[in-house]
Amino acid sequence: MHVPDGFFNAVTSISAGAVAAAGVAVCLRGARRELDDRTAPMAGLVAAFIFAVQMLNFPVAAGTSGHLLGGALAAILVGPYTGVLCMAVVLLVQAVFFADGGLTALGVNISIMGIVTVLVGWGIFRLVTRVTRSRGGITAAAFLAALVSVPASALVFSVLFAIGGTAPIDPMAVAAAMGGVHVLIGVGEGAITAVTVGSVLAVRPDLVYGARGLARPLILRGAEGESTTVGVPEPVVATRRLKPFLLGGVGVTLVLAGLVSFFASSSPDGLEAVAENKGFLGQASDHHFGAWALADYGEVGGIPVGVAGIIGVGLVLLIAGAVAYAARGRNKIKV
Amino acid sequence: MTSVHSLEVKQLAYAYPDGTQALFGVDLSIARGERVALLGPNGAGKTTLVMHLNGILTAGHGSVAVAGTPVRKDTLKEIRQRVGLVFQDPDDQLFMPTVRDDVAFGPANAGLRGEELDRVVKDALDRVGMLEAADRPPHHLSFGQRRRVAVATVLAMAPEILVLDEPSSNLDPAARRELAEILRSLEVTVLMVTHDLPYALELCERSLILSGGVIAADGPTRELLADTELLAAHRLELPYGFAIPAV
Amino acid sequence: MTSVHSLEVKQLAYAYPDGTQALFGVDLSIARGERVALLGPNGAGKTTLVMHLNGILTAGHGSVAVAGTPVRKDTLKEIRQRVGLVFQDPDDQLFMPTVRDDVAFGPANAGLRGEELDRVVKDALDRVGMLEAADRPPHHLSFGQRRRVAVATVLAMAPEILVLDEPSSNLDPAARRELAEILRSLEVTVLMVTHDLPYALELCERSLILSGGVIAADGPTRELLADTELLAAHRLELPYGFAIPAV
Amino acid sequence: MGAGHHHRLYLPGDSVVHRLPPQCKLLAVLAFAVVVVATPRERFWAFAGYAVLLLAVAVVARVPPGYVARRMAIELPFVVFAFLIPIIGMGERTTVLGLSLSVPGLWAAWNILAKATLGVIASVLLAATTEPRVILIGAQRLRLPSLLVQIAMFMLRYLDVIVDEMRRMRVARESRGFAARDFRQIPVIARSAGALFIRSYERGERVHLAMLSRGYSGQMPIIQDISASARQWSAALALPAVALAVLGLAL
Ligand SMILES: Nc1ncnc2c1ncn2[C@@H]1O[C@H](COP(=O)(O)OP(=O)(O)OP(=O)(O)O)[C@@H](O)[C@H]1O
Ligand SMILES: Nc1ncnc2c1ncn2[C@@H]1O[C@H](COP(=O)(O)OP(=O)(O)OP(=O)(O)O)[C@@H](O)[C@H]1O
Ligand SMILES: [Mg+2]
Ligand SMILES: [Mg+2]
């Protein structure tokens, strides 16, 4: 599903780039609180694991095969914010090092395969685990979350394709084909995710972000062999992060929908504003997302590029600011 | 300063995340400049104890202090600069793409750069006899070579307190002796976990026996090793053909 | 059958994919039922040699034969059933989710099932004193415990030829002796890589010294260990406090 | 798999291209991709010009054509898709060799194939002439958020760990008489896949602890620093600049 260069038109690519940049920016803030100084190593490890299992193709139906997307798995293991970062890094590495997925399509890829799968997967996981928190319940939740996350991602792809695809194919046909295959892939994804989460849960429950906080009391032995029991200091458990995350998610989705449909009507072909592009590029590199943003805004092809870019960046800043503000407020109350 | 112990552990208890409790209230203190051996059967909790000394594991109960500073989240940086830890498994210790980078990692984090960094790295590698391997990837070395590089990574940081988890295992006999010479030449506090009782006797005046997650004995190495009954109770024994040499 | 050697290696040379050549023409043969120690400095090529004996590495030049059968792609299955290999790093050996599964893996592949499989697994774990850990994940054991389980996985396969790469390292002294007793009680051919010269003397009549990728000496252990000059030339030496016991 | 993979990505060499600082090359490739994607699809000559440009870079960097061709296999699924577009596409139709094809579909197929192929080749050349670790240092200099760079660094590092663990487990299985022949062995593989995750995770954790105990505090120390001179910048940016000129001519 890695979208190459030239697959979507400029506006879609730019808008998706803006969404991806916004999502990643929000998650960069959130992730630090999820895993503290373990963030980078643990996220790196999960990213590597997802990368490795993404290379295992499993047969789905006549002639097609699918592979793990991994968004739900990442979210459950390291939390949603870090999960998005993992996926973004996997896609970035694939695009730059392996030429898998176009550089100018990075925004689309991160939005579809990273943000959407993590959002949907984590949302469903939290909903199910709210009902049951047993080990079986968590495994089942992992299965469901992964199962649904794949067709959801395919659906968003189809919508994007209908709006900004460069190939003249009936959008409904695309949706039907993508949906059918991806429900099957979802089953595979669900099974692998559930087995992995289940086995981690069995021996290292503390590693499953979605299932934290169960420790037994300790025993002390004296010189005469007598023993006393002492309590364990309460671990700092991170819970109830759902709300800001969902808020962020809703915001991101709104931008995606809004931006894309707003510009969908204007013709995306032709290059008429090189100067404008240049101005825009210069502006973007001063911007604190740096090259990241640059990569996402890469596809510069339509008249509205400058406008789209500025609106995009403005929205990104707005969302990032709002979420950061909300998060900071929560932190103050907690600490 | 004499009253401050280099290492002080009080009532330390710890359980692994899967529920296995490994330490059940350990008490020990080591004075500045002492060389102490930590003996005990497999699974006694030696590695678990050692991992607490620079805050890799966090005490479930009890406390650990290094040179008077308690091991806590906010003191970790300082603690880790003082305590150098050689892991039991060298694969856990080496992570950079080349041996040189790996040895340079610690000093570079401490702010060394350029020629001085080079000199420190060379010196450490030379001490363990691995200078020619400087540009090879660590995971392409033999096991014993990896252990030597692991020791070098810690020597390069010039810590005040050196904690070694079975440093002599997998070393060839000459390297084993050379390591003993290095340790003797350094004026630092040493805590060495080992199953090699003659090595403990050779290097350390004092020994501790950890067994079942608690300290079972503490005294001069020579006396502990002479107490056959005590040793046998904790699965320790002198090897065939070895006799405690007269002083 | 008496003329067929248990292990026969001829002119074996090998270079790792990164270009490091580790073996430069090794010749050795071991008779059925012999117990032989393989000594040598770090990086001599001992592990590399041992990996050829059950076809994990494939000879770059020369040949390896086990009980008369050459080690080749089509004979690998048979070879691996005859040769049991205990790796230097127990993490290389253990891969299943529980200790029991891990020990059962080999015999189950050989076709054992049900009660018999159970008995074999229990027996092997009991021998190394790890029966209580049967249901724990191997990677959650202490290093020495993992080494013991690694030995058990091989014992459970009842191989004709046992190849051990530094089996005594990281074992507590009692376990070290128990392993010696196990090896003595088995009537199999044993090739044991070790840096523990007293252990070699205790267990093996004959020793080989591998150094720089070639066999540098081959003879009765007692004689080799008495030759201080030979030992010193290959970074070997008897430990402090150890004297070769009179027979 | 992966590690072998990413080691083979890089072809050691000492060409001008190899020596350019990574941040210059990254930006050049990115800008080049932008120009390519922005080119209207009917400007055939422009695309030919881009291809010649990439060929020139490959020659200067001494990257063999066979290598590039092999790495382009990544594009295959989309090539198949591109060939399908004219068949299932909508709109005005034309007949080629007895097949009824959609005209907009043909245009779309050409558009995707040309742009995707050029993008892939550019990325392949970048990866072939720059070590992965160095690319990341370059990305960091381009102010990609450092947390992302670090995650990527650890990812590369742990890929080795995971692949190594996979290899260890395979050797261990095989030396105890296991041979994966058919689907009946899948449960064994699946069970060890579960164990693989925990093993790699825990080894990664221990490695991380080792880093902490040597003073790691969330930032990789910069042991070698790479800065770019104005000349190097202009050398690297020549690629997109010439591409832009080609585009100008084609318009
Ligand atoms: N990661 C882990 N998870 C769960 N339990 C563990 C883990 N590591 C060790 N243990 C258990 O904790 C106890 C103490 O282990 P530790 O590694 O400290 O022993 P040790 O004294 O170092 O032994 P050895 O001499 O074999 O190295 C053992 O029972 C061991 O099985
Ligand atoms: N995977 C590898 N890739 C490249 N070179 C290797 C690899 N493994 C080992 N070597 C090199 O091959 C040589 C022999 O290594 P080997 O592991 O056989 O030594 P050894 O005798 O077992 O040493 P030790 O006593 O330290 O275990 C060494 O120089 C080592 O650096
Ligand atoms: Mg230990
Ligand atoms: Mg070896």
CSV table of N, CA and C in Angstrom, one decimal, chain A residues 11 64 123 204:
chain,number,residue,atom,x,y,z
A,11,VAL,N,-2.5,18.7,-4.6
A,11,VAL,CA,-3.2,19.3,-3.5
A,11,VAL,C,-3.4,18.2,-2.4
A,64,THR,N,-3.3,-12.2,-4.5
A,64,THR,CA,-2.9,-11.0,-3.7
A,64,THR,C,-2.3,-11.5,-2.4
A,123,GLY,N,-8.3,3.6,19.6
A,123,GLY,CA,-9.7,3.9,20.0
A,123,GLY,C,-10.4,2.6,20.3
A,204,ARG,N,5.9,-10.3,30.2
A,204,ARG,CA,6.3,-8.9,30.5
A,204,ARG,C,5.1,-8.0,30.5
